[in-house]
Amino acid sequence: MRKRQYDEDDVRVRPGKGSRPRTRVRPAHDAAVEGFVVAVDRGRYTCLVGPGIPRINGDARAARPAKGAARRAGKAERTLVVAMKARELGRKGIVVGDRVAIVGDVTGQPDTLARIVRVEERDSMLRRSADDTDDIERPIVANADQLVIVTALADPPPRPRMIDRMLVAAFDADIDPLLCLTKSDLAPPDQLVSQYEPLGVPYVVVEKGSPLGELRERVTDRISVLVGHSGVGKSTLVNALVPQARRAVSHVNAVTGRGRHTSTSAVALELPEGGWIIDTPGVRSFGLAHVSVETVLAAFPDLNEAAVDCPKGCTHLGDDCALDRFVADGHCDPARLESLRRLLASREGSDDD
């Protein structure tokens, strides 16, 4: 057999690193479609596109359905699109409630996948840390304007320090808090309500099988996120407010007194009367390592001004705090200072959180 003769055409030359022009200019994606993230599952984002989704500045009223034929037509034009995050977004996280720009296949047909290329500016971000020693912020929900703290009056018993922590998170995110007390048929709400009366936190009381008129009125035309530990009845409330939601519910363990996680991920659901509620998985801890003392104090404007007389580095929990003298001189209700210190102490953590 004759030996093959090789020439220069047989040599494969790999282009050098500098031979391919690169640019930092990214496409503007002017034709991107606006979407609202309603669910997140293992790197896939379910987004609602079309008329009636929440707009910039958290305007949930824009999502209120129209009446009659216009309402049916608007809903018919909306589509659920599954998308992935574009590489150009880097490590930027996307959570339920985000308003995003989407390109690619936005038909919502099976086996199609679009791409999220931009996350719009957020109006708010509800966050927590894993524990009080981990200052890494973990986003929960974006663009909510109301935090509904759901707690049972019995079975499982209320955990005031957990409620305090969630209130601190609401103040940090600049979100209006609402205390929702469930299972009032098992225990009266008076004692728990009295603890939060000095804070001026609004509340609603519900019991099994009762109408949810007051709660429904407070969440209509708003973007509300429901947070609470397992077994307090969040999913039951969601199913009553949004009948087609069909969120799974479970019972409280008779031995441990704790509920079992039934909601495994956050999901945004549209209310029939207008607005959105975001159901979240039950939490057993709510770290506040990312929240500063100044943030908590800012939620008490009647005490914040007096804090300028405190010594440098004052924690407002010990001796030599100017707030004690301020209250003793009759400038503020002592219950307000007690509430402030309870919230500040909740940042330290304890066994009953």
mmCIF file of C-alpha atoms in Angstrom:
data_model
loop_
_atom_site.group_PDB
_atom_site.id
_atom_site.type_symbol
_atom_site.label_atom_id
_atom_site.label_comp_id
_atom_site.label_asym_id
_atom_site.label_seq_id
_atom_site.Cartn_x
_atom_site.Cartn_y
_atom_site.Cartn_z
ATOM 1 C CA MET A 1 0.000 0.000 0.000
ATOM 2 C CA ARG A 2 1.310 3.365 -0.952
ATOM 3 C CA LYS A 3 2.098 5.630 2.003
ATOM 4 C CA ARG A 4 -0.098 8.738 2.171
ATOM 5 C CA GLN A 5 1.591 12.062 1.601
ATOM 6 C CA TYR A 6 0.454 14.865 3.958
ATOM 7 C CA ASP A 7 0.514 18.563 3.088
ATOM 8 C CA GLU A 8 -0.504 21.817 4.835
ATOM 9 C CA ASP A 9 -4.210 21.261 4.113
ATOM 10 C CA ASP A 10 -4.193 18.302 6.507
ATOM 11 C CA VAL A 11 -3.058 20.409 9.457
ATOM 12 C CA ARG A 12 -5.921 21.699 11.625
ATOM 13 C CA VAL A 13 -5.015 25.086 13.016
ATOM 14 C CA ARG A 14 -6.920 26.097 16.148
ATOM 15 C CA PRO A 15 -7.639 29.819 16.217
ATOM 16 C CA GLY A 16 -5.927 31.749 18.947
ATOM 17 C CA LYS A 17 -7.765 33.410 21.838
ATOM 18 C CA GLY A 18 -7.296 36.829 20.344
ATOM 19 C CA SER A 19 -8.588 35.980 16.891
ATOM 20 C CA ARG A 20 -12.281 36.207 17.805
ATOM 21 C CA PRO A 21 -13.494 39.766 18.416
ATOM 22 C CA ARG A 22 -15.413 40.187 21.663
ATOM 23 C CA THR A 23 -17.520 43.051 22.978
ATOM 24 C CA ARG A 24 -19.053 44.084 26.285
ATOM 25 C CA VAL A 25 -22.059 45.554 24.502
ATOM 26 C CA ARG A 26 -25.140 43.495 25.240
ATOM 27 C CA PRO A 27 -28.343 43.502 23.203
ATOM 28 C CA ALA A 28 -31.040 45.886 24.443
ATOM 29 C CA HIS A 29 -33.834 43.333 23.939
ATOM 30 C CA ASP A 30 -36.250 46.095 23.018
ATOM 31 C CA ALA A 31 -38.763 43.523 21.786
ATOM 32 C CA ALA A 32 -38.761 41.606 25.093
ATOM 33 C CA VAL A 33 -42.134 40.733 26.591
ATOM 34 C CA GLU A 34 -42.968 41.792 30.142
ATOM 35 C CA GLY A 35 -43.713 38.958 32.554
ATOM 36 C CA PHE A 36 -44.562 38.338 36.211
ATOM 37 C CA VAL A 37 -42.867 35.395 37.965
ATOM 38 C CA VAL A 38 -45.524 33.248 39.669
ATOM 39 C CA ALA A 39 -43.477 30.114 40.508
ATOM 40 C CA VAL A 40 -39.867 28.913 40.665
ATOM 41 C CA ASP A 41 -38.826 25.279 40.359
ATOM 42 C CA ARG A 42 -35.205 24.093 40.020
ATOM 43 C CA GLY A 43 -33.981 26.784 37.681
ATOM 44 C CA ARG A 44 -37.207 27.053 35.705
ATOM 45 C CA TYR A 45 -39.386 30.121 36.113
ATOM 46 C CA THR A 46 -43.109 30.120 35.397
ATOM 47 C CA CYS A 47 -44.093 33.597 34.249
ATOM 48 C CA LEU A 48 -47.441 35.139 33.409
ATOM 49 C CA VAL A 49 -47.394 37.329 30.307
ATOM 50 C CA GLY A 50 -50.185 39.390 28.827
ATOM 51 C CA PRO A 51 -52.626 42.049 30.071
ATOM 52 C CA GLY A 52 -53.453 42.422 33.734
ATOM 53 C CA ILE A 53 -50.120 41.555 35.359
ATOM 54 C CA PRO A 54 -48.675 43.779 38.135
ATOM 55 C CA ARG A 55 -46.801 46.732 36.706
ATOM 56 C CA ILE A 56 -43.930 48.918 37.822
ATOM 57 C CA ASN A 57 -44.219 50.423 41.331
ATOM 58 C CA GLY A 58 -46.140 47.380 42.561
ATOM 59 C CA ASP A 59 -49.470 48.523 41.159
ATOM 60 C CA ALA A 60 -51.617 45.510 41.965
ATOM 61 C CA ARG A 61 -54.651 47.478 40.802
ATOM 62 C CA ALA A 62 -53.384 47.027 37.257
ATOM 63 C CA ALA A 63 -53.972 43.311 37.773
ATOM 64 C CA ARG A 64 -57.616 43.737 38.751
ATOM 65 C CA PRO A 65 -59.808 41.878 36.271
ATOM 66 C CA ALA A 66 -62.243 43.838 34.178
ATOM 67 C CA LYS A 67 -65.914 42.946 34.138
ATOM 68 C CA GLY A 68 -67.938 40.882 31.712
ATOM 69 C CA ALA A 69 -66.608 40.228 28.232
ATOM 70 C CA ALA A 70 -63.552 42.464 28.737
ATOM 71 C CA ARG A 71 -62.499 40.389 31.734
ATOM 72 C CA ARG A 72 -62.867 37.106 29.844
ATOM 73 C CA ALA A 73 -61.010 38.483 26.832
ATOM 74 C CA GLY A 74 -58.148 39.748 29.006
ATOM 75 C CA LYS A 75 -57.691 36.390 30.684
ATOM 76 C CA ALA A 76 -57.844 34.602 27.349
ATOM 77 C CA GLU A 77 -54.894 36.671 26.107
ATOM 78 C CA ARG A 78 -52.672 35.809 29.073
ATOM 79 C CA THR A 79 -50.230 32.929 28.921
ATOM 80 C CA LEU A 80 -48.082 30.974 31.363
ATOM 81 C CA VAL A 81 -44.556 30.757 29.973
ATOM 82 C CA VAL A 82 -41.733 28.592 31.298
ATOM 83 C CA ALA A 83 -38.373 30.349 31.071
ATOM 84 C CA MET A 84 -34.758 29.985 32.109
ATOM 85 C CA LYS A 85 -32.359 32.683 33.260
ATOM 86 C CA ALA A 86 -30.069 34.138 30.608
ATOM 87 C CA ARG A 87 -26.348 33.725 31.192
ATOM 88 C CA GLU A 88 -25.849 37.476 31.003
ATOM 89 C CA LEU A 89 -27.743 37.887 34.310
ATOM 90 C CA GLY A 90 -24.903 36.109 36.091
ATOM 91 C CA ARG A 91 -25.620 35.178 39.710
ATOM 92 C CA LYS A 92 -28.547 37.570 40.022
ATOM 93 C CA GLY A 93 -31.383 35.674 41.683
ATOM 94 C CA ILE A 94 -34.968 35.622 40.471
ATOM 95 C CA VAL A 95 -37.825 35.018 42.919
ATOM 96 C CA VAL A 96 -41.605 34.868 42.880
ATOM 97 C CA GLY A 97 -43.038 38.362 42.444
ATOM 98 C CA ASP A 98 -40.264 39.610 40.169
ATOM 99 C CA ARG A 99 -41.187 41.545 37.052
ATOM 100 C CA VAL A 100 -38.971 40.348 34.209
ATOM 101 C CA ALA A 101 -38.305 40.824 30.485
ATOM 102 C CA ILE A 102 -38.611 37.647 28.399
ATOM 103 C CA VAL A 103 -37.434 36.796 24.888
ATOM 104 C CA GLY A 104 -37.718 33.676 22.764
ATOM 105 C CA ASP A 105 -40.729 31.392 22.547
ATOM 106 C CA VAL A 106 -43.465 32.987 24.672
ATOM 107 C CA THR A 107 -46.345 30.979 23.230
ATOM 108 C CA GLY A 108 -46.571 28.833 26.356
ATOM 109 C CA GLN A 109 -46.863 25.671 24.277
ATOM 110 C CA PRO A 110 -45.664 22.361 25.811
ATOM 111 C CA ASP A 111 -41.911 21.697 25.600
ATOM 112 C CA THR A 112 -41.104 25.342 24.823
ATOM 113 C CA LEU A 113 -38.598 27.373 26.826
ATOM 114 C CA ALA A 114 -38.162 31.146 26.829
ATOM 115 C CA ARG A 115 -35.332 33.189 28.309
ATOM 116 C CA ILE A 116 -35.372 35.872 31.033
ATOM 117 C CA VAL A 117 -32.953 38.619 29.998
ATOM 118 C CA ARG A 118 -33.744 41.351 32.519
ATOM 119 C CA VAL A 119 -35.115 41.727 36.044
ATOM 120 C CA GLU A 120 -36.889 45.032 36.553
ATOM 121 C CA GLU A 121 -36.221 47.242 39.558
ATOM 122 C CA ARG A 122 -37.892 45.878 42.682
ATOM 123 C CA ASP A 123 -40.196 47.896 44.923
ATOM 124 C CA SER A 124 -39.511 45.659 47.922
ATOM 125 C CA MET A 125 -37.724 42.452 48.861
ATOM 126 C CA LEU A 126 -38.706 40.233 51.789
ATOM 127 C CA ARG A 127 -35.570 38.507 53.042
ATOM 128 C CA ARG A 128 -34.313 36.307 55.828
ATOM 129 C CA SER A 129 -31.051 34.590 56.734
ATOM 130 C CA ALA A 130 -30.579 30.915 57.534
ATOM 131 C CA ASP A 131 -29.865 31.745 61.187
ATOM 132 C CA ASP A 132 -28.595 34.599 63.329
ATOM 133 C CA THR A 133 -24.935 33.806 62.630
ATOM 134 C CA ASP A 134 -25.321 33.739 58.846
ATOM 135 C CA ASP A 135 -25.538 37.249 57.421
ATOM 136 C CA ILE A 136 -26.160 36.028 53.862
ATOM 137 C CA GLU A 137 -29.523 37.364 52.755
ATOM 138 C CA ARG A 138 -31.948 34.832 51.315
ATOM 139 C CA PRO A 139 -34.703 36.470 49.227
ATOM 140 C CA ILE A 140 -38.212 35.091 49.711
ATOM 141 C CA VAL A 141 -40.557 37.259 47.649
ATOM 142 C CA ALA A 142 -40.162 40.423 45.571
ATOM 143 C CA ASN A 143 -42.510 43.390 45.104
ATOM 144 C CA ALA A 144 -45.009 42.470 47.822
ATOM 145 C CA ASP A 145 -46.618 45.422 49.611
ATOM 146 C CA GLN A 146 -48.209 43.498 52.507
ATOM 147 C CA LEU A 147 -46.869 40.752 54.780
ATOM 148 C CA VAL A 148 -49.637 38.595 56.246
ATOM 149 C CA ILE A 149 -48.211 36.889 59.339
ATOM 150 C CA VAL A 150 -50.367 33.810 59.822
ATOM 151 C CA THR A 151 -50.320 32.264 63.304
ATOM 152 C CA ALA A 152 -52.643 29.826 65.037
ATOM 153 C CA LEU A 153 -54.056 30.592 68.474
ATOM 154 C CA ALA A 154 -53.809 26.875 69.334
ATOM 155 C CA ASP A 155 -52.721 23.586 67.739
ATOM 156 C CA PRO A 156 -49.919 24.590 67.303
ATOM 157 C CA PRO A 157 -49.668 27.262 70.016
ATOM 158 C CA PRO A 158 -48.603 30.786 68.993
ATOM 159 C CA ARG A 159 -44.915 31.676 69.006
ATOM 160 C CA PRO A 160 -44.682 35.407 69.763
ATOM 161 C CA ARG A 161 -40.936 35.622 69.198
ATOM 162 C CA MET A 162 -41.379 34.214 65.698
ATOM 163 C CA ILE A 163 -44.066 36.843 65.069
ATOM 164 C CA ASP A 164 -41.660 39.516 66.341
ATOM 165 C CA ARG A 165 -39.011 38.348 63.897
ATOM 166 C CA MET A 166 -41.403 38.520 60.965
ATOM 167 C CA LEU A 167 -42.434 42.024 61.995
ATOM 168 C CA VAL A 168 -38.761 43.050 61.955
ATOM 169 C CA ALA A 169 -38.426 41.570 58.448
ATOM 170 C CA ALA A 170 -41.497 43.559 57.361
ATOM 171 C CA PHE A 171 -40.034 46.795 58.744
ATOM 172 C CA ASP A 172 -36.722 46.024 57.014
ATOM 173 C CA ALA A 173 -38.470 45.470 53.661
ATOM 174 C CA ASP A 174 -40.815 48.464 54.127
ATOM 175 C CA ILE A 175 -43.856 46.187 53.773
ATOM 176 C CA ASP A 176 -47.125 46.728 55.651
ATOM 177 C CA PRO A 177 -47.663 43.947 58.233
ATOM 178 C CA LEU A 178 -50.994 42.251 58.918
ATOM 179 C CA LEU A 179 -51.482 39.727 61.730
ATOM 180 C CA CYS A 180 -53.862 36.907 60.781
ATOM 181 C CA LEU A 181 -54.918 34.817 63.794
ATOM 182 C CA THR A 182 -56.405 31.438 62.887
ATOM 183 C CA LYS A 183 -58.219 28.721 64.858
ATOM 184 C CA SER A 184 -60.008 31.186 67.144
ATOM 185 C CA ASP A 185 -62.559 28.415 67.791
ATOM 186 C CA LEU A 186 -59.853 26.682 69.865
ATOM 187 C CA ALA A 187 -58.544 29.653 71.900
ATOM 188 C CA PRO A 188 -59.415 33.341 72.399
ATOM 189 C CA PRO A 189 -57.214 35.975 70.688
ATOM 190 C CA ASP A 190 -57.279 38.617 73.455
ATOM 191 C CA GLN A 191 -53.929 37.873 75.108
ATOM 192 C CA LEU A 192 -51.972 37.738 71.853
ATOM 193 C CA VAL A 193 -53.693 40.815 70.450
ATOM 194 C CA SER A 194 -52.798 42.810 73.565
ATOM 195 C CA GLN A 195 -49.096 42.127 72.997
ATOM 196 C CA TYR A 196 -49.139 43.835 69.599
ATOM 197 C CA GLU A 197 -51.620 46.591 70.317
ATOM 198 C CA PRO A 198 -48.852 49.089 71.260
ATOM 199 C CA LEU A 199 -47.219 48.455 67.884
ATOM 200 C CA GLY A 200 -50.390 49.371 66.029
ATOM 201 C CA VAL A 201 -50.215 46.222 63.912
ATOM 202 C CA PRO A 202 -53.609 45.553 62.258
ATOM 203 C CA TYR A 203 -55.057 42.080 62.723
ATOM 204 C CA VAL A 204 -57.881 39.814 61.615
ATOM 205 C CA VAL A 205 -59.262 36.810 63.484
ATOM 206 C CA VAL A 206 -60.639 33.777 61.656
ATOM 207 C CA GLU A 207 -61.925 30.380 62.671
ATOM 208 C CA LYS A 208 -62.628 27.148 60.845
ATOM 209 C CA GLY A 209 -65.536 27.483 58.437
ATOM 210 C CA SER A 210 -66.029 31.192 59.088
ATOM 211 C CA PRO A 211 -66.416 33.724 56.246
ATOM 212 C CA LEU A 212 -63.220 35.552 55.339
ATOM 213 C CA GLY A 213 -64.827 38.879 54.513
ATOM 214 C CA GLU A 214 -62.436 41.063 56.536
ATOM 215 C CA LEU A 215 -59.311 39.227 55.372
ATOM 216 C CA ARG A 216 -60.522 39.251 51.783
ATOM 217 C CA GLU A 217 -61.087 42.998 51.973
ATOM 218 C CA ARG A 218 -57.574 43.608 53.313
ATOM 219 C CA VAL A 219 -55.839 41.598 50.570
ATOM 220 C CA THR A 220 -57.938 42.804 47.623
ATOM 221 C CA ASP A 221 -55.995 45.002 45.160
ATOM 222 C CA ARG A 222 -52.703 44.305 46.945
ATOM 223 C CA ILE A 223 -49.756 41.941 46.524
ATOM 224 C CA SER A 224 -49.748 40.052 49.826
ATOM 225 C CA VAL A 225 -47.332 37.351 50.932
ATOM 226 C CA LEU A 226 -48.478 34.805 53.530
ATOM 227 C CA VAL A 227 -45.771 33.697 55.975
ATOM 228 C CA GLY A 228 -45.984 31.473 59.042
ATOM 229 C CA HIS A 229 -44.680 28.235 60.484
ATOM 230 C CA SER A 230 -46.110 24.899 59.399
ATOM 231 C CA GLY A 231 -49.582 23.879 60.516
ATOM 232 C CA VAL A 232 -51.067 27.334 61.118
ATOM 233 C CA GLY A 233 -53.465 27.127 58.174
ATOM 234 C CA LYS A 234 -51.876 29.162 55.365
ATOM 235 C CA SER A 235 -52.832 26.711 52.638
ATOM 236 C CA THR A 236 -56.374 26.454 54.020
ATOM 237 C CA LEU A 237 -56.718 30.232 53.803
ATOM 238 C CA VAL A 238 -55.349 30.236 50.262
ATOM 239 C CA ASN A 239 -57.833 27.575 49.171
ATOM 240 C CA ALA A 240 -60.683 29.628 50.647
ATOM 241 C CA LEU A 241 -59.523 32.867 49.004
ATOM 242 C CA VAL A 242 -58.673 31.246 45.654
ATOM 243 C CA PRO A 243 -60.895 28.147 45.253
ATOM 244 C CA GLN A 244 -59.051 26.870 42.185
ATOM 245 C CA ALA A 245 -55.690 26.924 44.006
ATOM 246 C CA ARG A 246 -56.074 23.432 45.528
ATOM 247 C CA ARG A 247 -53.072 23.821 47.809
ATOM 248 C CA ALA A 248 -52.274 20.713 49.842
ATOM 249 C CA VAL A 249 -53.119 20.828 53.566
ATOM 250 C CA SER A 250 -52.063 18.622 56.483
ATOM 251 C CA HIS A 251 -52.512 18.189 60.227
ATOM 252 C CA VAL A 252 -50.341 19.051 63.203
ATOM 253 C CA ASN A 253 -48.257 16.235 64.662
ATOM 254 C CA ALA A 254 -49.793 15.258 68.017
ATOM 255 C CA VAL A 255 -46.363 14.363 69.468
ATOM 256 C CA THR A 256 -44.190 17.298 68.415
ATOM 257 C CA GLY A 257 -46.959 19.920 68.169
ATOM 258 C CA ARG A 258 -45.562 21.042 64.831
ATOM 259 C CA GLY A 259 -47.035 21.028 61.387
ATOM 260 C CA ARG A 260 -45.659 19.191 58.380
ATOM 261 C CA HIS A 261 -44.486 21.119 55.317
ATOM 262 C CA THR A 262 -47.183 20.833 52.639
ATOM 263 C CA SER A 263 -46.280 23.844 50.488
ATOM 264 C CA THR A 264 -42.863 23.079 49.007
ATOM 265 C CA SER A 265 -42.330 26.318 47.101
ATOM 266 C CA ALA A 266 -43.688 29.840 46.887
ATOM 267 C CA VAL A 267 -46.445 30.458 44.351
ATOM 268 C CA ALA A 268 -48.361 33.607 43.367
ATOM 269 C CA LEU A 269 -52.122 33.291 42.875
ATOM 270 C CA GLU A 270 -54.518 35.887 41.514
ATOM 271 C CA LEU A 271 -57.496 36.812 43.664
ATOM 272 C CA PRO A 272 -60.939 36.811 42.024
ATOM 273 C CA GLU A 273 -61.635 40.314 43.384
ATOM 274 C CA GLY A 274 -58.285 41.696 42.210
ATOM 275 C CA GLY A 275 -54.751 41.577 43.575
ATOM 276 C CA TRP A 276 -52.427 38.662 44.336
ATOM 277 C CA ILE A 277 -51.510 36.465 47.269
ATOM 278 C CA ILE A 278 -48.214 34.597 47.475
ATOM 279 C CA ASP A 279 -48.254 31.388 49.485
ATOM 280 C CA THR A 280 -44.886 30.356 50.946
ATOM 281 C CA PRO A 281 -43.646 27.126 52.557
ATOM 282 C CA GLY A 282 -43.874 26.955 56.343
ATOM 283 C CA VAL A 283 -40.769 28.195 58.152
ATOM 284 C CA ARG A 284 -39.326 26.926 61.438
ATOM 285 C CA SER A 285 -36.680 29.643 61.730
ATOM 286 C CA PHE A 286 -36.403 33.223 60.543
ATOM 287 C CA GLY A 287 -32.853 34.565 60.758
ATOM 288 C CA LEU A 288 -32.349 38.324 61.056
ATOM 289 C CA ALA A 289 -28.575 38.579 60.849
ATOM 290 C CA HIS A 290 -28.900 40.999 57.928
ATOM 291 C CA VAL A 291 -31.096 43.479 59.849
ATOM 292 C CA SER A 292 -29.435 46.279 61.818
ATOM 293 C CA VAL A 293 -30.542 47.872 65.094
ATOM 294 C CA GLU A 294 -31.072 51.147 63.236
ATOM 295 C CA THR A 295 -33.533 49.484 60.871
ATOM 296 C CA VAL A 296 -35.688 48.245 63.743
ATOM 297 C CA LEU A 297 -35.490 51.572 65.566
ATOM 298 C CA ALA A 298 -36.611 53.417 62.428
ATOM 299 C CA ALA A 299 -39.984 51.670 62.745
ATOM 300 C CA PHE A 300 -40.518 53.583 66.029
ATOM 301 C CA PRO A 301 -40.384 57.271 65.048
ATOM 302 C CA ASP A 302 -41.562 58.341 68.515
ATOM 303 C CA LEU A 303 -38.448 56.711 70.031
ATOM 304 C CA ASN A 304 -35.989 57.160 67.181
ATOM 305 C CA GLU A 305 -35.387 60.862 67.860
ATOM 306 C CA ALA A 306 -34.603 60.238 71.521
ATOM 307 C CA ALA A 307 -32.022 57.599 70.595
ATOM 308 C CA VAL A 308 -29.562 60.323 69.540
ATOM 309 C CA ASP A 309 -28.816 60.868 73.244
ATOM 310 C CA CYS A 310 -27.798 57.219 73.738
ATOM 311 C CA PRO A 311 -24.094 56.400 74.166
ATOM 312 C CA LYS A 312 -22.181 55.274 71.103
ATOM 313 C CA GLY A 313 -22.868 51.637 70.216
ATOM 314 C CA CYS A 314 -25.930 51.436 72.454
ATOM 315 C CA THR A 315 -27.982 48.287 71.862
ATOM 316 C CA HIS A 316 -31.024 49.869 73.584
ATOM 317 C CA LEU A 317 -31.346 46.717 75.665
ATOM 318 C CA GLY A 318 -29.125 47.428 78.677
ATOM 319 C CA ASP A 319 -28.322 50.173 81.166
ATOM 320 C CA ASP A 320 -27.429 53.772 80.320
ATOM 321 C CA CYS A 321 -29.946 53.824 77.470
ATOM 322 C CA ALA A 322 -31.438 57.294 76.948
ATOM 323 C CA LEU A 323 -34.756 55.740 76.006
ATOM 324 C CA ASP A 324 -35.368 54.826 79.667
ATOM 325 C CA ARG A 325 -35.118 58.494 80.683
ATOM 326 C CA PHE A 326 -37.233 59.531 77.693
ATOM 327 C CA VAL A 327 -40.068 57.225 78.780
ATOM 328 C CA ALA A 328 -39.664 58.066 82.479
ATOM 329 C CA ASP A 329 -40.175 61.754 81.648
ATOM 330 C CA GLY A 330 -43.555 60.868 80.138
ATOM 331 C CA HIS A 331 -42.697 61.480 76.486
ATOM 332 C CA CYS A 332 -43.732 58.008 75.335
ATOM 333 C CA ASP A 333 -45.857 55.057 76.414
ATOM 334 C CA PRO A 334 -43.714 52.480 78.292
ATOM 335 C CA ALA A 335 -45.434 49.738 76.269
ATOM 336 C CA ARG A 336 -43.845 51.147 73.110
ATOM 337 C CA LEU A 337 -40.342 50.839 74.568
ATOM 338 C CA GLU A 338 -41.109 47.328 75.774
ATOM 339 C CA SER A 339 -42.247 46.379 72.257
ATOM 340 C CA LEU A 340 -39.111 47.874 70.715
ATOM 341 C CA ARG A 341 -36.866 45.937 73.056
ATOM 342 C CA ARG A 342 -38.810 42.750 72.412
ATOM 343 C CA LEU A 343 -38.185 43.148 68.681
ATOM 344 C CA LEU A 344 -34.516 43.969 69.225
ATOM 345 C CA ALA A 345 -34.141 40.950 71.491
ATOM 346 C CA SER A 346 -35.756 38.753 68.837
ATOM 347 C CA ARG A 347 -32.670 39.371 66.675
ATOM 348 C CA GLU A 348 -30.623 37.428 69.213
ATOM 349 C CA GLY A 349 -32.673 34.235 68.800
ATOM 350 C CA SER A 350 -33.933 31.800 71.442
ATOM 351 C CA ASP A 351 -35.280 28.312 71.848
ATOM 352 C CA ASP A 352 -38.910 29.389 71.461
ATOM 353 C CA ASP A 353 -38.428 30.998 68.021
#
